[in-house]
mmCIF file with all atom_site columns, C-alpha atoms in Angstrom:
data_model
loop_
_atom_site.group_PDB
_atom_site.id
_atom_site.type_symbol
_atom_site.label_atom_id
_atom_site.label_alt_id
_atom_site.label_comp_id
_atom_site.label_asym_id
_atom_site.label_entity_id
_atom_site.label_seq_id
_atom_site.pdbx_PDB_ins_code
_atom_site.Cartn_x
_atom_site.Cartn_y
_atom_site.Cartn_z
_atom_site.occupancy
_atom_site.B_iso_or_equiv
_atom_site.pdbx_formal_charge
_atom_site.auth_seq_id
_atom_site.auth_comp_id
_atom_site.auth_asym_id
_atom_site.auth_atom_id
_atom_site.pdbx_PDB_model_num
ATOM 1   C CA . UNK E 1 1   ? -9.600  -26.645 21.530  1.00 54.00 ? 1   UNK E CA 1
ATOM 2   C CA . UNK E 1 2   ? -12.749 -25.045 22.686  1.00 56.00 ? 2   UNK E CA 1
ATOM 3   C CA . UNK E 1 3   ? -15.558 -26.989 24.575  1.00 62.00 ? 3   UNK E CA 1
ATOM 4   C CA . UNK E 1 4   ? -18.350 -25.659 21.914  1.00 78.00 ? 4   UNK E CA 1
ATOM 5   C CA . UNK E 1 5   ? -16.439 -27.825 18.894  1.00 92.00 ? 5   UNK E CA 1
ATOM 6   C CA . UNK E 1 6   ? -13.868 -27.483 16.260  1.00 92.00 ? 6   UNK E CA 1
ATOM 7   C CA . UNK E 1 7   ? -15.975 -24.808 14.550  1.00 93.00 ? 7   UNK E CA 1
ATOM 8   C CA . UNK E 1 8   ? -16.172 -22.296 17.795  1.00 94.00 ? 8   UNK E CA 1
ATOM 9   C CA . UNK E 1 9   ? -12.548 -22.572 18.092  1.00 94.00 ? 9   UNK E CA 1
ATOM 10  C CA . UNK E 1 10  ? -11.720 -21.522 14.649  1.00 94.00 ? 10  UNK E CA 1
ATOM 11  C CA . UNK E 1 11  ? -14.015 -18.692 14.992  1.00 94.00 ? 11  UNK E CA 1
ATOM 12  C CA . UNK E 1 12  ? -12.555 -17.890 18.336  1.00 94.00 ? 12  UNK E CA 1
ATOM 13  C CA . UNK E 1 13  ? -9.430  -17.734 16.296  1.00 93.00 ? 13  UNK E CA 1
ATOM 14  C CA . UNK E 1 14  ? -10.697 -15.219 13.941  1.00 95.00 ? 14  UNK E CA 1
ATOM 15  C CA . UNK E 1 15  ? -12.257 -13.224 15.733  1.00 96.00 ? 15  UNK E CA 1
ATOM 16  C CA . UNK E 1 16  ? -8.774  -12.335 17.591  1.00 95.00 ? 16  UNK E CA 1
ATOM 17  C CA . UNK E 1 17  ? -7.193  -11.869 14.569  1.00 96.00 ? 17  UNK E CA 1
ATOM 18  C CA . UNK E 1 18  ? -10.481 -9.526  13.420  1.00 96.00 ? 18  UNK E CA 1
ATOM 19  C CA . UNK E 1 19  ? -9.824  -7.710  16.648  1.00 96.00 ? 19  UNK E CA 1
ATOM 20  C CA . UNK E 1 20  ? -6.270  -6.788  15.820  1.00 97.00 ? 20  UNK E CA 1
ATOM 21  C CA . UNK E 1 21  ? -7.750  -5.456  12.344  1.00 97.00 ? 21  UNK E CA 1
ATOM 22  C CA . UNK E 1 22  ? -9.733  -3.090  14.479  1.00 96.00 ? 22  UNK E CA 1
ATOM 23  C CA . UNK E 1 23  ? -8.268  0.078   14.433  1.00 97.00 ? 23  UNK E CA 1
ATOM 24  C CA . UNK E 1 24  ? -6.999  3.138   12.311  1.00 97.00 ? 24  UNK E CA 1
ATOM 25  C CA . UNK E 1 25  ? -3.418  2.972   13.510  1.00 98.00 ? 25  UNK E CA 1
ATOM 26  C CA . UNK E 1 26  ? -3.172  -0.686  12.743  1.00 98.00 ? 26  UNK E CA 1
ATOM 27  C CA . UNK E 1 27  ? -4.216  -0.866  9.582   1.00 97.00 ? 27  UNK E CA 1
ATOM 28  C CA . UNK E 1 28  ? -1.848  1.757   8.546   1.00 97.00 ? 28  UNK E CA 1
ATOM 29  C CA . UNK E 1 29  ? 0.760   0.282   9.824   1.00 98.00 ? 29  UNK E CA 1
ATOM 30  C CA . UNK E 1 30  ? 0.153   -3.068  7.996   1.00 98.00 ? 30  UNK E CA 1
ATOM 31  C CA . UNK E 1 31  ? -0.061  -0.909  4.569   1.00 97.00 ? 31  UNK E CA 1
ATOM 32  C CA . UNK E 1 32  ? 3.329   0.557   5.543   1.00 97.00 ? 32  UNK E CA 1
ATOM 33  C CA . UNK E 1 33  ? 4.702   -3.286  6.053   1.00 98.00 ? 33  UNK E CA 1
ATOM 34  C CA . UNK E 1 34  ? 3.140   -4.273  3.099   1.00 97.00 ? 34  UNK E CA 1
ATOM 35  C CA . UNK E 1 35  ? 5.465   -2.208  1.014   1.00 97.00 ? 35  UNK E CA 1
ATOM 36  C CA . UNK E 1 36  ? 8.547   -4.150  3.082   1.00 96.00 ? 36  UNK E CA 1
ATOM 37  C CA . UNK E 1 37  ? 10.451  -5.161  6.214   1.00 96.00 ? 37  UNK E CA 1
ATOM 38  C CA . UNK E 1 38  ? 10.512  -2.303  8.995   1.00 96.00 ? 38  UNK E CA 1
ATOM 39  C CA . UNK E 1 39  ? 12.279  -1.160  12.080  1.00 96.00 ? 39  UNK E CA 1
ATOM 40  C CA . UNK E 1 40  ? 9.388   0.180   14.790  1.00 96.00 ? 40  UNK E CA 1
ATOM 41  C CA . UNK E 1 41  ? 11.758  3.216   14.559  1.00 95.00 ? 41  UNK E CA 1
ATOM 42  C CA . UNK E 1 42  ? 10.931  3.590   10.436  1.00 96.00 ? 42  UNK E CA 1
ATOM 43  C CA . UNK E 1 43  ? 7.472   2.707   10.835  1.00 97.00 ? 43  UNK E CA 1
ATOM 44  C CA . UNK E 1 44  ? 6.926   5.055   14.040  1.00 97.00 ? 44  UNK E CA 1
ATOM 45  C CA . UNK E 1 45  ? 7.865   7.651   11.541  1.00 96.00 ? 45  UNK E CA 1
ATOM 46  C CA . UNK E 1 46  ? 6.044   6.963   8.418   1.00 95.00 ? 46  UNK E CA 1
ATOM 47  C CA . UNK E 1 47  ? 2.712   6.378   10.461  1.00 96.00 ? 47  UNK E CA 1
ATOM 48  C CA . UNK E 1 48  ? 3.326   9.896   12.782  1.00 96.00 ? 48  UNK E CA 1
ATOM 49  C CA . UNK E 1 49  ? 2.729   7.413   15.730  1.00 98.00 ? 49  UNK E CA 1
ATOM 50  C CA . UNK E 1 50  ? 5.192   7.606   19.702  1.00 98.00 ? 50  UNK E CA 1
ATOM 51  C CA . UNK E 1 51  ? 7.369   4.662   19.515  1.00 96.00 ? 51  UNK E CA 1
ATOM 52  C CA . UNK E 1 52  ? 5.766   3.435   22.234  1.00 97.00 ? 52  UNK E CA 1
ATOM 53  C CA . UNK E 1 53  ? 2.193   3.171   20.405  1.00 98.00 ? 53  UNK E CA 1
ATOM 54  C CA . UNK E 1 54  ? 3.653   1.971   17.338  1.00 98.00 ? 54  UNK E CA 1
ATOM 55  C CA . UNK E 1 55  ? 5.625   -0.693  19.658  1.00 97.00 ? 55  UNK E CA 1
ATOM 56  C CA . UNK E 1 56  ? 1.918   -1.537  21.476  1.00 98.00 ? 56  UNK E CA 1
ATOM 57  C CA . UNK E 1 57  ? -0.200  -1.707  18.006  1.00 98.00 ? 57  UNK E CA 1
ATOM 58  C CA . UNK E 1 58  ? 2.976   -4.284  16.734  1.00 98.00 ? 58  UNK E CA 1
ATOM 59  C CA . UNK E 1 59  ? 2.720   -6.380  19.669  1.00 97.00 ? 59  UNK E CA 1
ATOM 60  C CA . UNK E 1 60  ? -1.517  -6.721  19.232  1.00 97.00 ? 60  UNK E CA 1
ATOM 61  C CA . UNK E 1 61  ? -0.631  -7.412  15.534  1.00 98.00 ? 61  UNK E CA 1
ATOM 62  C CA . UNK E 1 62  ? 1.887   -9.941  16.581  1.00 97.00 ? 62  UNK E CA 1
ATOM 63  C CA . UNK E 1 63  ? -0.425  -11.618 18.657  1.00 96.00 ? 63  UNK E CA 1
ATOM 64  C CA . UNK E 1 64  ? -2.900  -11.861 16.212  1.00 96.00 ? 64  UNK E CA 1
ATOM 65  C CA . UNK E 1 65  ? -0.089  -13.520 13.459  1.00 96.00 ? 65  UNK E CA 1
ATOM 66  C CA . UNK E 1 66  ? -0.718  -10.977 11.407  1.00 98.00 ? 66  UNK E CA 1
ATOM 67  C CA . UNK E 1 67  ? 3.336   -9.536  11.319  1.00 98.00 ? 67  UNK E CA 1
ATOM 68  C CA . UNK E 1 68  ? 6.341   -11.554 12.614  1.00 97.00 ? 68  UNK E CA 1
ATOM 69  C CA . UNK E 1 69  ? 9.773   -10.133 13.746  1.00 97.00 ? 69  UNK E CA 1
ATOM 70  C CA . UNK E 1 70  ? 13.288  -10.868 12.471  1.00 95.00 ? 70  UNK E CA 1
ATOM 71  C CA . UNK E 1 71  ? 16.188  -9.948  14.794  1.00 93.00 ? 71  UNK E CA 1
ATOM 72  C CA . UNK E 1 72  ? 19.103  -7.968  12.441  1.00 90.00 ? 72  UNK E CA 1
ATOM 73  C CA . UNK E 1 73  ? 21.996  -7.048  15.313  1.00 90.00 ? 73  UNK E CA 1
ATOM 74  C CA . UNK E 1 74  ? 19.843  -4.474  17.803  1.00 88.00 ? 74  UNK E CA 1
ATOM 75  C CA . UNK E 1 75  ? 17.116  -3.891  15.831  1.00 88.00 ? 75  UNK E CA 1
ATOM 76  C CA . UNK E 1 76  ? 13.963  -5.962  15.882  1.00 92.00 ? 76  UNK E CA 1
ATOM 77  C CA . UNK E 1 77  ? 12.441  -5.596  12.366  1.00 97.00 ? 77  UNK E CA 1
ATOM 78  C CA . UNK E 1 78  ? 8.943   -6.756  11.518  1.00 98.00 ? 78  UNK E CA 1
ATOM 79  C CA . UNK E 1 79  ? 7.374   -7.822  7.993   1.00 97.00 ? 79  UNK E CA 1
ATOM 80  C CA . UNK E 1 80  ? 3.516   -8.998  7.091   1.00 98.00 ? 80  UNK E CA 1
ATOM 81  C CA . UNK E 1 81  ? 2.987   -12.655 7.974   1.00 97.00 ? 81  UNK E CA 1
ATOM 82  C CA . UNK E 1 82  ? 1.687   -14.030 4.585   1.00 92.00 ? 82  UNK E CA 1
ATOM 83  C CA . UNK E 1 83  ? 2.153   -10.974 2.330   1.00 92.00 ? 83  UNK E CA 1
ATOM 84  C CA . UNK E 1 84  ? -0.553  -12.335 0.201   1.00 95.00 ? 84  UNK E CA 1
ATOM 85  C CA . UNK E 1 85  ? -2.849  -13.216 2.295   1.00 96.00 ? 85  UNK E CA 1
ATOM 86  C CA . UNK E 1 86  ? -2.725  -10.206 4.299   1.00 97.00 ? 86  UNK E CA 1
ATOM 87  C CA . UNK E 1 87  ? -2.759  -8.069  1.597   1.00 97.00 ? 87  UNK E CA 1
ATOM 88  C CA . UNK E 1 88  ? -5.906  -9.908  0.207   1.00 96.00 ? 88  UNK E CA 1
ATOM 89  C CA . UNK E 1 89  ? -7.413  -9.436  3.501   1.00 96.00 ? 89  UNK E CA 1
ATOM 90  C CA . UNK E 1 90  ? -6.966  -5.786  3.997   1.00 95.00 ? 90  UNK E CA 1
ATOM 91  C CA . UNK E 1 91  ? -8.614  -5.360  0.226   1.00 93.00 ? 91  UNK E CA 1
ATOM 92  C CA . UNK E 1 92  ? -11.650 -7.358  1.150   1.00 95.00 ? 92  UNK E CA 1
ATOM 93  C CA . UNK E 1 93  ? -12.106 -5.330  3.768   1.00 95.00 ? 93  UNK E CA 1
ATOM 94  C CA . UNK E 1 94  ? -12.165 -2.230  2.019   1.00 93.00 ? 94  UNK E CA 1
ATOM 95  C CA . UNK E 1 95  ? -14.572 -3.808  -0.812  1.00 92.00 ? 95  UNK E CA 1
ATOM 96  C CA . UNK E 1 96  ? -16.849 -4.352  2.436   1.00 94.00 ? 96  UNK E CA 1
ATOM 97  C CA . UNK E 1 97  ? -16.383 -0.759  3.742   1.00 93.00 ? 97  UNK E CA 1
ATOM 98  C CA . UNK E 1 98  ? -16.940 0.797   0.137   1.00 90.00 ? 98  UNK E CA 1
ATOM 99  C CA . UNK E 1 99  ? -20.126 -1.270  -0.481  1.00 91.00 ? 99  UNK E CA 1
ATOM 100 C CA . UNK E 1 100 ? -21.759 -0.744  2.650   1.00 93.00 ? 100 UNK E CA 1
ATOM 101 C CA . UNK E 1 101 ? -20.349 2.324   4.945   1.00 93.00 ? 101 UNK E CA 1
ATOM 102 C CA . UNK E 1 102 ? -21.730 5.068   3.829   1.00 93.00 ? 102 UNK E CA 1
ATOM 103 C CA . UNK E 1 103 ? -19.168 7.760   5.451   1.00 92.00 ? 103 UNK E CA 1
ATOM 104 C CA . UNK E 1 104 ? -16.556 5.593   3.110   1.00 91.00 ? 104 UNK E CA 1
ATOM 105 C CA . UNK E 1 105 ? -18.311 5.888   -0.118  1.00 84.00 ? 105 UNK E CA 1
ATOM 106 C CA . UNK E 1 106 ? -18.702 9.857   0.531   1.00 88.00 ? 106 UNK E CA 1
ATOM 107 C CA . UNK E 1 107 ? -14.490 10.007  1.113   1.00 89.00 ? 107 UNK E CA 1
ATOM 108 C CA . UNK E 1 108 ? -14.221 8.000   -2.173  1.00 84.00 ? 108 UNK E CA 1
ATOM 109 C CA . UNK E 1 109 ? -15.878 10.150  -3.818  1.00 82.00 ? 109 UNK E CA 1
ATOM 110 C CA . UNK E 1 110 ? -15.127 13.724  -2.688  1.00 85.00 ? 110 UNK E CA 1
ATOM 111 C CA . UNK E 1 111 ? -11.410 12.885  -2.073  1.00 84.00 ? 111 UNK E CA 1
ATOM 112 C CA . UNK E 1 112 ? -10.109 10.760  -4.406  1.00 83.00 ? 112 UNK E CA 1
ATOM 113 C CA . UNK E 1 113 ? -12.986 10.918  -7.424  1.00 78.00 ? 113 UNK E CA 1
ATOM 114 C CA . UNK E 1 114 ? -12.563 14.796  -7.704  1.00 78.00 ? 114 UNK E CA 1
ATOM 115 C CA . UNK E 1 115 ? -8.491  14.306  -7.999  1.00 77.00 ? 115 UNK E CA 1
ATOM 116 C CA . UNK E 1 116 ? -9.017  11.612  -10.507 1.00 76.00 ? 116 UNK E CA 1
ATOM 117 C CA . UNK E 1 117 ? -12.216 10.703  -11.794 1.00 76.00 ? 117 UNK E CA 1
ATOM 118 C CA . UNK E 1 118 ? -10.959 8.506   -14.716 1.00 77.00 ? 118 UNK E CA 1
ATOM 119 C CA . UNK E 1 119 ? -10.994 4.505   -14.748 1.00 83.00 ? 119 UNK E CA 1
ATOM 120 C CA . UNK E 1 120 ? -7.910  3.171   -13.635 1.00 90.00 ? 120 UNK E CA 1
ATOM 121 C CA . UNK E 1 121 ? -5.526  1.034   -15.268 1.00 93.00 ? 121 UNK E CA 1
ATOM 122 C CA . UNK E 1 122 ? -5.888  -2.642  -14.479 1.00 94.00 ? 122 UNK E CA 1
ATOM 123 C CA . UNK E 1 123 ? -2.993  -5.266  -13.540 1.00 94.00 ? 123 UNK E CA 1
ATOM 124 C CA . UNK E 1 124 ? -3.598  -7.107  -16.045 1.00 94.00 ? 124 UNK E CA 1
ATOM 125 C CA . UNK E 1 125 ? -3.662  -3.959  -18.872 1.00 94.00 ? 125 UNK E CA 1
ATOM 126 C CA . UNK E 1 126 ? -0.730  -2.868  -16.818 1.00 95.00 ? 126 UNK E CA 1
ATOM 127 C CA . UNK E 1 127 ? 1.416   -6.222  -17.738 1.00 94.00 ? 127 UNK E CA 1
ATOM 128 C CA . UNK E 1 128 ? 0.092   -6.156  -21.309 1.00 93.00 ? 128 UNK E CA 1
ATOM 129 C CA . UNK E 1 129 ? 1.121   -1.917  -21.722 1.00 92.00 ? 129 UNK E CA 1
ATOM 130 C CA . UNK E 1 130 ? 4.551   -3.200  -20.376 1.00 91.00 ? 130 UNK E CA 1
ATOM 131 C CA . UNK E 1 131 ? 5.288   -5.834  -22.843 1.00 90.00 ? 131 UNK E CA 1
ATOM 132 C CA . UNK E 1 132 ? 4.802   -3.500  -25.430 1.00 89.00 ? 132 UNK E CA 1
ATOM 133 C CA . UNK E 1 133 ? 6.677   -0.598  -23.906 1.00 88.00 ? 133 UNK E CA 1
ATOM 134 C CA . UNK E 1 134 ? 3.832   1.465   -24.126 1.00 86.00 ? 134 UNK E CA 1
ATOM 135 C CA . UNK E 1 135 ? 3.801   3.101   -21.458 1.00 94.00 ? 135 UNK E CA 1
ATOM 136 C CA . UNK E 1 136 ? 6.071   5.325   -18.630 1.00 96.00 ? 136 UNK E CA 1
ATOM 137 C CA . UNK E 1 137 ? 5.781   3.976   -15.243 1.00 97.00 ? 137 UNK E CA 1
ATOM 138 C CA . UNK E 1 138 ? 5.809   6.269   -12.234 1.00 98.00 ? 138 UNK E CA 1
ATOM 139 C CA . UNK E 1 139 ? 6.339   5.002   -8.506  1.00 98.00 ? 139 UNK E CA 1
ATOM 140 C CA . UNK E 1 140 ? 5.453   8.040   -6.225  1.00 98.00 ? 140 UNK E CA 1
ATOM 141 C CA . UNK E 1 141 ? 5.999   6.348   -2.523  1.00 98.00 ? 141 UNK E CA 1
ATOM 142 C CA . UNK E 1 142 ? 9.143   7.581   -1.054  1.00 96.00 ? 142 UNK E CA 1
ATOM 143 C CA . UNK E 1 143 ? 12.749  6.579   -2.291  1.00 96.00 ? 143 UNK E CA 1
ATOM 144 C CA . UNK E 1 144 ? 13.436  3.977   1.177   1.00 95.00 ? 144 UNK E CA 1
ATOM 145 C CA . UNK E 1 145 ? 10.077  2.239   0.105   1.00 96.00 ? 145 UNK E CA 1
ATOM 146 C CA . UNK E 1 146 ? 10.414  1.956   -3.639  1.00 97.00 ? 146 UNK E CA 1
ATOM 147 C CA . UNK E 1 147 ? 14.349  0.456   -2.616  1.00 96.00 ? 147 UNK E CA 1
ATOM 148 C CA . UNK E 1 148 ? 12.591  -2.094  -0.430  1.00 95.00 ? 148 UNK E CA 1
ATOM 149 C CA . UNK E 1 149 ? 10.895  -3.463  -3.853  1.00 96.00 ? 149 UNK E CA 1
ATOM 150 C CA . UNK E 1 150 ? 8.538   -1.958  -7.078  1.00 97.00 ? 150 UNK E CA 1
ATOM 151 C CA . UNK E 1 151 ? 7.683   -2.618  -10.351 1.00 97.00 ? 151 UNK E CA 1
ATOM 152 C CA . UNK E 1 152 ? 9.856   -3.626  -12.624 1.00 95.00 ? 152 UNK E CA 1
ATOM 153 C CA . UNK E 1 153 ? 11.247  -0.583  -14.599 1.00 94.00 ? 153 UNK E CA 1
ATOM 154 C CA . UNK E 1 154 ? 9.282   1.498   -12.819 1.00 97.00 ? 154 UNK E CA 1
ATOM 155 C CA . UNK E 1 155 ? 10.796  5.360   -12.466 1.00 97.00 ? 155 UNK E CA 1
ATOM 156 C CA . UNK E 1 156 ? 10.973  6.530   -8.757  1.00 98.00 ? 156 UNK E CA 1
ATOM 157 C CA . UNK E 1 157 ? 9.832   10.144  -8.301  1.00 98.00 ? 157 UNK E CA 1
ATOM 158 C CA . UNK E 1 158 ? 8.564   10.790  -4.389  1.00 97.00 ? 158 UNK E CA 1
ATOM 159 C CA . UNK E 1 159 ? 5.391   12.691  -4.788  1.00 97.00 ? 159 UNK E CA 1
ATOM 160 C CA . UNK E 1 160 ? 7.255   15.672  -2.707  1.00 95.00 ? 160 UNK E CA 1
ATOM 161 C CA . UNK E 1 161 ? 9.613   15.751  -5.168  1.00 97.00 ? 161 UNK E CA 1
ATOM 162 C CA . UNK E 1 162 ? 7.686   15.473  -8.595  1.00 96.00 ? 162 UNK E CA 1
ATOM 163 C CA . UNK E 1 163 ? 7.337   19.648  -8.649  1.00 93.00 ? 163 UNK E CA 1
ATOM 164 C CA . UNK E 1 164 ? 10.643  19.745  -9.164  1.00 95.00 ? 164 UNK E CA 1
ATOM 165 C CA . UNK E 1 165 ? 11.561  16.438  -11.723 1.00 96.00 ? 165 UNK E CA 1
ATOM 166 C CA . UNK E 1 166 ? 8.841   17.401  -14.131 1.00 92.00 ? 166 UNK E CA 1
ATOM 167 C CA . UNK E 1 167 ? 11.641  17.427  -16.938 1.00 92.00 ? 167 UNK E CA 1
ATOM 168 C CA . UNK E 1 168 ? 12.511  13.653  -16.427 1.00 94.00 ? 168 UNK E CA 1
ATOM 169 C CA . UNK E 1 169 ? 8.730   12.535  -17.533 1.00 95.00 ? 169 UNK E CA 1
ATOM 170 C CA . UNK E 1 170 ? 7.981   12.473  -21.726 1.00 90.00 ? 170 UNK E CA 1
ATOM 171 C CA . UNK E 1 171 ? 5.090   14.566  -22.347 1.00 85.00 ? 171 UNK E CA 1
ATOM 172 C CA . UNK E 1 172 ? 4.646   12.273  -25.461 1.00 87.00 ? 172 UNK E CA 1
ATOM 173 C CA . UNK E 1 173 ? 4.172   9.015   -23.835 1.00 92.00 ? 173 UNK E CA 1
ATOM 174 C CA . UNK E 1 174 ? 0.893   7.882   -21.439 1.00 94.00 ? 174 UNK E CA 1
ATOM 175 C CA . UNK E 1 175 ? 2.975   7.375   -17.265 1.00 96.00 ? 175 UNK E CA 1
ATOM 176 C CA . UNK E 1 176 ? 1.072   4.945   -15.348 1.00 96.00 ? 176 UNK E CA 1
ATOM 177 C CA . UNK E 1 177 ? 1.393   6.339   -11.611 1.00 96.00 ? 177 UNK E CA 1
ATOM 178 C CA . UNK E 1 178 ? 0.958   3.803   -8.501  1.00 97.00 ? 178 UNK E CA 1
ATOM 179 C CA . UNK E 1 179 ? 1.880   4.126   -4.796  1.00 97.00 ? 179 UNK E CA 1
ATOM 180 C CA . UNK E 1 180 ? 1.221   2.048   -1.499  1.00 96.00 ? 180 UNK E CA 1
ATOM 181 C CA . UNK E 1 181 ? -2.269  0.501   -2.455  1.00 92.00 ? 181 UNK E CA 1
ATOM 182 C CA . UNK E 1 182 ? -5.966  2.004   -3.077  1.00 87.00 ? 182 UNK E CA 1
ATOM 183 C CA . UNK E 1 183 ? -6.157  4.303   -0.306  1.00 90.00 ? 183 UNK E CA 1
ATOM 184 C CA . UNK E 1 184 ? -2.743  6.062   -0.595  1.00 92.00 ? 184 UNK E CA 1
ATOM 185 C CA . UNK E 1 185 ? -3.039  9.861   -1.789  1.00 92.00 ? 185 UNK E CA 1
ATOM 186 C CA . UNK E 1 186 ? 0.074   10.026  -3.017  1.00 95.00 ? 186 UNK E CA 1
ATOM 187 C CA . UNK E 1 187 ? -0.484  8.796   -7.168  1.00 94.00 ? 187 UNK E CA 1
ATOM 188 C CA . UNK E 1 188 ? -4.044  10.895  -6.952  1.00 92.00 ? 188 UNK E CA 1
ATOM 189 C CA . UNK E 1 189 ? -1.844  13.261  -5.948  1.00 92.00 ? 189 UNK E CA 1
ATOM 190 C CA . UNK E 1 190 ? 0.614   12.896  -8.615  1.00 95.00 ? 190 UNK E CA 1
ATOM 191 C CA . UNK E 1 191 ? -1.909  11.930  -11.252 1.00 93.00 ? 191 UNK E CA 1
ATOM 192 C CA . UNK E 1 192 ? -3.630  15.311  -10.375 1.00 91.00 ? 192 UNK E CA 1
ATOM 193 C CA . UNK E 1 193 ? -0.573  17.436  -10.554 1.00 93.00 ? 193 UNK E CA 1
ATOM 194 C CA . UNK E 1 194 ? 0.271   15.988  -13.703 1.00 94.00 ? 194 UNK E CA 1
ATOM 195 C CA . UNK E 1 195 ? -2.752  16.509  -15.685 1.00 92.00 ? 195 UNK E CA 1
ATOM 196 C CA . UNK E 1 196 ? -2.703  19.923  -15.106 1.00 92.00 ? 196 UNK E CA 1
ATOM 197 C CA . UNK E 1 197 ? 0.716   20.430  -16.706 1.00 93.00 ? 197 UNK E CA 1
ATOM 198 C CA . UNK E 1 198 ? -0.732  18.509  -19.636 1.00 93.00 ? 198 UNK E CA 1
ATOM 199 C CA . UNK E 1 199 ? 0.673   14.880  -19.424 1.00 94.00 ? 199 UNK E CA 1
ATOM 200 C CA . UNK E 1 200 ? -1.194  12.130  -20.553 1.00 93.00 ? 200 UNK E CA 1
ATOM 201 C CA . UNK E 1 201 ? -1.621  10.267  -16.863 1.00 94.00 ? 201 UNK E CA 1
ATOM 202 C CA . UNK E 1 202 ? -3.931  7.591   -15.027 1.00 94.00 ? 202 UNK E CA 1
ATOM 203 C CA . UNK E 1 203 ? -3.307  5.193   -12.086 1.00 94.00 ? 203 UNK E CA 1
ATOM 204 C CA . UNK E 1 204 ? -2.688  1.771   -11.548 1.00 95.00 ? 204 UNK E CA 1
ATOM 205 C CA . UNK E 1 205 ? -6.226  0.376   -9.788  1.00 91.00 ? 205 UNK E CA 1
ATOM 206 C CA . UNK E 1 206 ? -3.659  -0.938  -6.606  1.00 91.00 ? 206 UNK E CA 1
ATOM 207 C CA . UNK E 1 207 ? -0.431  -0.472  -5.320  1.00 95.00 ? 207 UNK E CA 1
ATOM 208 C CA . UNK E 1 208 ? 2.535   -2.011  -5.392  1.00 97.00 ? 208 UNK E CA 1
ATOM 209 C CA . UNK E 1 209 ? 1.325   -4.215  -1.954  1.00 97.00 ? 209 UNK E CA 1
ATOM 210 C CA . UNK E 1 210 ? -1.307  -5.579  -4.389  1.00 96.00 ? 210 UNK E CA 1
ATOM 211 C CA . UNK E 1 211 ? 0.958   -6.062  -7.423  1.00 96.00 ? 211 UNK E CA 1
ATOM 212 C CA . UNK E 1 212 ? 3.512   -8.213  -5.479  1.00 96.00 ? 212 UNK E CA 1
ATOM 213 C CA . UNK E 1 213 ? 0.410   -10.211 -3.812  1.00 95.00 ? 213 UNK E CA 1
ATOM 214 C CA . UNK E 1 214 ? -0.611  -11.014 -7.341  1.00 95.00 ? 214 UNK E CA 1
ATOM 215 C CA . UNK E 1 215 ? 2.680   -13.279 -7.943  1.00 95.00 ? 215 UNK E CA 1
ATOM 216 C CA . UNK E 1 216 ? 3.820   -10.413 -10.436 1.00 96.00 ? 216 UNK E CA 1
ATOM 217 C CA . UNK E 1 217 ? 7.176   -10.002 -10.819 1.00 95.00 ? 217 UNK E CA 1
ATOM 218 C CA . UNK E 1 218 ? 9.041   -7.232  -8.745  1.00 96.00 ? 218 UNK E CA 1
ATOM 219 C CA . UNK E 1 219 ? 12.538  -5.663  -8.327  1.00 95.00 ? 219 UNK E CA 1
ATOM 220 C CA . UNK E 1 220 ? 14.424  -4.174  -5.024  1.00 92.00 ? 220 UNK E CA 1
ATOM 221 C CA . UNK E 1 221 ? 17.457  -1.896  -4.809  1.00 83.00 ? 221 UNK E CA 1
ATOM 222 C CA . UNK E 1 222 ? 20.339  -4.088  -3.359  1.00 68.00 ? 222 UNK E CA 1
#
């Protein structure tokens, strides 16, 4: 324990672990484990990082207990420590950024407002559209991440793909698109590309990252 008292040395504590939150690379790489369990290989990949830098920005996060590792034969695999609470932590950080960094309101708005300027659909008007089979739900991420877990019932369609797979949508019924959490392109993407061909679309406020966090139920590929 720290000299100073109890108190210091929690906030010693944190302050690591607020360290390891700070950078770019790291934080995408903790929304890429919050949609499941990943070799450094697969998220080296998905994140456009060396192996090496994905390997260094692991270890930091490792450090900091924010990811943990789980041997499977050669490969080292690593998952969020505390989905939840991770999850929660990476949103309160972006209700920070949005309230009071200017240079993030200005993305939020000429990025993602101009692709979809309508409200979003809530959780809990998601789970209540659901029930009453209401609705046609649309999981954009790619097919490995939407086999790793999504919403139940939910229709996989990668975003790359969606040009072609038009056909498989009703054009009579509202789809509900959601990807890897508030900041992923990909269902403003979708929603945009959508709307143009005349289909009744909006988004889902989170991602599936936030979804799961929420204790909502969820279904994998075996």
């Amino acid at each position: 324990m720290s000299s100073s008292g109890p108190k210091q040395a929690i906030y010693e504590n944190l302050a690591q672990v607020a360290q390891a939150l700070g950078h770019a690379h790291r934080l995408e790489l903790l929304e890429h484990l919050a949609q499941g369990i990943r070799t450094v290989e697969a998220l080296s990949a998905r994140a456009h990082l060396t192996f090496a830098n994905t390997s260094r920005h692991l270890q930091i996060l490792r450090r900091a207990r924010l990811v943990e590792t789980e041997r499977r034969g050669k490969h080292i695999l690593y998952r969020l420590a505390g989905d939840a609470e991770v999850v929660t932590l990476i949103k309160a950080l972006g209700r920070v950024g949005e309230r009071n960094v200017a240079e993030i309101g200005r993305v939020v708005t000429d990025y993602f407002r101009a692709r979809d300027a309508l409200e979003p659909v809530s959780r809990d008007d998601l789970v209540a559209r659901l029930r009453d089979g209401l609705v046609t739900l649309l999981d954009v991420r790619p097919e490995d991440e939407f086999a790793l877990g999504h919403l139940p019932g939910a229709l996989n369609i990668p975003l790359a793909e969606l040009e072609g797979r038009f056909g498989e949508l009703p054009k009579g019924r509202e789809v509900i698109a959601y990807c890897r959490g508030p900041y992923c392109v990909l269902s403003f993407e979708a929603v945009s590309a959508l709307r143009a061909r005349g289909y009744r679309v909006r988004r889902l406020e989170d991602g599936y990252p936030e979804w799961k966090a929420a204790g909502l139920p969820v279904e994998s590929v075996a």
